[in-house]
Short mmCIF file of C-alpha atoms in Angstrom, two decimals:
data_model
loop_
_atom_site.label_atom_id
_atom_site.label_comp_id
_atom_site.label_asym_id
_atom_site.label_seq_id
_atom_site.Cartn_x
_atom_site.Cartn_y
_atom_site.Cartn_z
CA UNK A 935 203.84 -49.98 211.27
CA UNK A 936 202.11 -53.27 211.62
CA UNK A 937 204.28 -54.58 214.09
CA UNK A 938 203.16 -58.61 213.61
CA UNK A 939 204.00 -58.10 209.85
CA UNK A 940 207.28 -56.78 210.73
CA UNK A 941 208.75 -59.13 212.90
CA UNK A 942 207.45 -62.01 210.55
CA UNK A 943 209.37 -60.69 207.30
CA UNK A 944 212.24 -58.41 208.88
CA UNK A 945 212.97 -60.48 211.34
CA UNK A 946 212.09 -63.87 210.63
CA UNK A 947 211.86 -64.63 207.30
CA UNK A 948 214.49 -61.87 206.17
CA UNK A 949 212.34 -61.29 203.14
CA UNK A 950 212.29 -57.30 203.52
CA UNK A 951 214.70 -54.89 204.34
CA UNK A 952 214.04 -52.43 206.75
CA UNK A 953 214.64 -49.11 205.28
CA UNK A 954 214.54 -46.79 208.14
CA UNK A 955 212.59 -43.83 208.51
CA UNK A 956 212.14 -42.55 204.87
CA UNK A 957 210.65 -39.25 205.47
CA UNK A 958 207.12 -40.35 204.50
CA UNK A 959 204.48 -39.74 205.87
CA UNK A 960 201.03 -41.49 205.01
CA UNK A 961 197.66 -40.22 205.53
CA UNK A 962 195.20 -43.17 206.55
CA UNK A 963 191.61 -41.95 206.84
CA UNK A 964 187.93 -42.20 206.16
CA UNK A 965 187.29 -39.71 202.94
CA UNK A 966 183.79 -38.32 201.72
CA UNK A 967 183.82 -36.26 198.47
CA UNK A 968 184.19 -32.45 198.29
CA UNK A 969 180.44 -32.32 196.95
CA UNK A 970 179.02 -34.21 199.60
CA UNK A 971 180.96 -32.48 202.57
CA UNK A 972 180.50 -29.13 201.16
CA UNK A 973 176.44 -29.96 201.25
CA UNK A 974 176.89 -31.66 204.56
CA UNK A 975 180.07 -30.17 206.61
CA UNK A 976 179.12 -31.79 209.63
CA UNK A 977 179.94 -35.32 207.93
CA UNK A 978 183.53 -34.16 208.56
CA UNK A 979 183.38 -34.81 212.27
CA UNK A 980 182.81 -39.04 213.05
CA UNK A 981 180.52 -38.06 215.84
CA UNK A 982 177.94 -37.38 213.06
CA UNK A 983 178.67 -40.14 210.79
CA UNK A 984 175.28 -42.21 211.92
CA UNK A 985 173.21 -38.84 210.84
CA UNK A 986 174.26 -40.12 207.13
CA UNK A 987 174.34 -43.97 207.12
CA UNK A 988 170.86 -43.86 205.36
CA UNK A 989 172.74 -42.18 202.48
CA UNK A 990 175.31 -44.27 202.61
CA UNK A 991 173.58 -47.26 202.09
CA UNK A 992 174.32 -49.77 199.39
CA UNK A 993 172.81 -53.55 198.64
CA UNK A 994 176.29 -54.79 200.04
CA UNK A 995 175.59 -52.75 203.35
CA UNK A 996 172.18 -53.54 203.72
CA UNK A 997 170.45 -51.26 206.38
CA UNK A 998 174.13 -49.90 207.55
CA UNK A 999 176.15 -47.44 205.71
CA UNK A 1000 178.75 -48.63 203.48
CA UNK A 1001 182.46 -48.07 204.16
CA UNK A 1002 184.32 -48.70 200.53
CA UNK A 1003 187.61 -50.88 201.17
CA UNK A 1004 189.85 -51.86 198.69
CA UNK A 1005 190.99 -55.72 199.10
CA UNK A 1006 190.06 -57.67 201.91
CA UNK A 1007 194.33 -58.70 202.18
CA UNK A 1008 194.47 -55.10 203.31
CA UNK A 1009 195.70 -54.94 206.85
CA UNK A 1010 192.84 -52.60 208.98
CA UNK A 1011 191.26 -51.62 211.84
CA UNK A 1012 187.98 -50.02 210.18
CA UNK A 1013 185.69 -52.92 211.71
CA UNK A 1014 187.16 -52.53 215.03
CA UNK A 1015 186.72 -48.68 214.71
CA UNK A 1016 182.80 -48.97 213.50
CA UNK A 1017 182.28 -51.59 216.57
CA UNK A 1018 184.27 -49.42 218.92
CA UNK A 1019 182.60 -45.94 218.12
CA UNK A 1020 179.18 -47.58 217.90
CA UNK A 1021 178.82 -46.43 213.89
CA UNK A 1022 176.07 -47.92 211.98
CA UNK A 1023 178.33 -48.99 209.32
CA UNK A 1024 179.60 -51.92 207.50
CA UNK A 1025 183.24 -52.38 205.85
CA UNK A 1026 182.45 -53.92 201.98
CA UNK A 1027 185.15 -54.60 200.14
CA UNK A 1028 185.56 -53.99 196.44
CA UNK A 1029 188.01 -56.45 196.13
CA UNK A 1030 191.24 -54.97 194.80
CA UNK A 1031 192.52 -51.50 195.15
CA UNK A 1032 191.49 -51.22 191.12
CA UNK A 1033 188.16 -51.94 191.99
CA UNK A 1034 187.62 -49.43 194.50
CA UNK A 1035 189.12 -46.75 192.71
CA UNK A 1036 186.49 -47.85 189.82
CA UNK A 1037 184.00 -47.65 192.37
CA UNK A 1038 184.99 -44.13 193.63
CA UNK A 1039 185.08 -42.86 190.23
CA UNK A 1040 181.52 -44.46 189.20
CA UNK A 1041 179.92 -42.92 192.30
CA UNK A 1042 182.34 -39.44 191.81
CA UNK A 1043 180.53 -39.32 188.40
CA UNK A 1044 177.10 -39.98 189.66
CA UNK A 1045 177.54 -37.59 192.26
CA UNK A 1046 176.75 -39.99 194.71
CA UNK A 1047 178.02 -40.01 198.20
CA UNK A 1048 180.31 -42.64 199.47
CA UNK A 1049 183.13 -43.25 202.23
#
């Protein structure tokens, strides 16, 4: 799903072998905890996200809502999506997938909203 990297690693460096269609469908998206969605069902429509930006602010995101990311080395288009949709959010990188999961668990335990 990342053509430049596919070309680099499969075609040029030949360090990855194309395994073909493996039948696995990944689900990439933005998620909020169920307790927050239950209390604010309209948060599930991106058109309403700016309404909740203030609830999702952190010290790291400043005056914008935080979109919690994992490692900065991951390929994402989240910054461009935020810009194109004119959302009042900022991607904040936890540093690694493990750190992201730890942060999500901490927020979940405290019933704090996050995306």
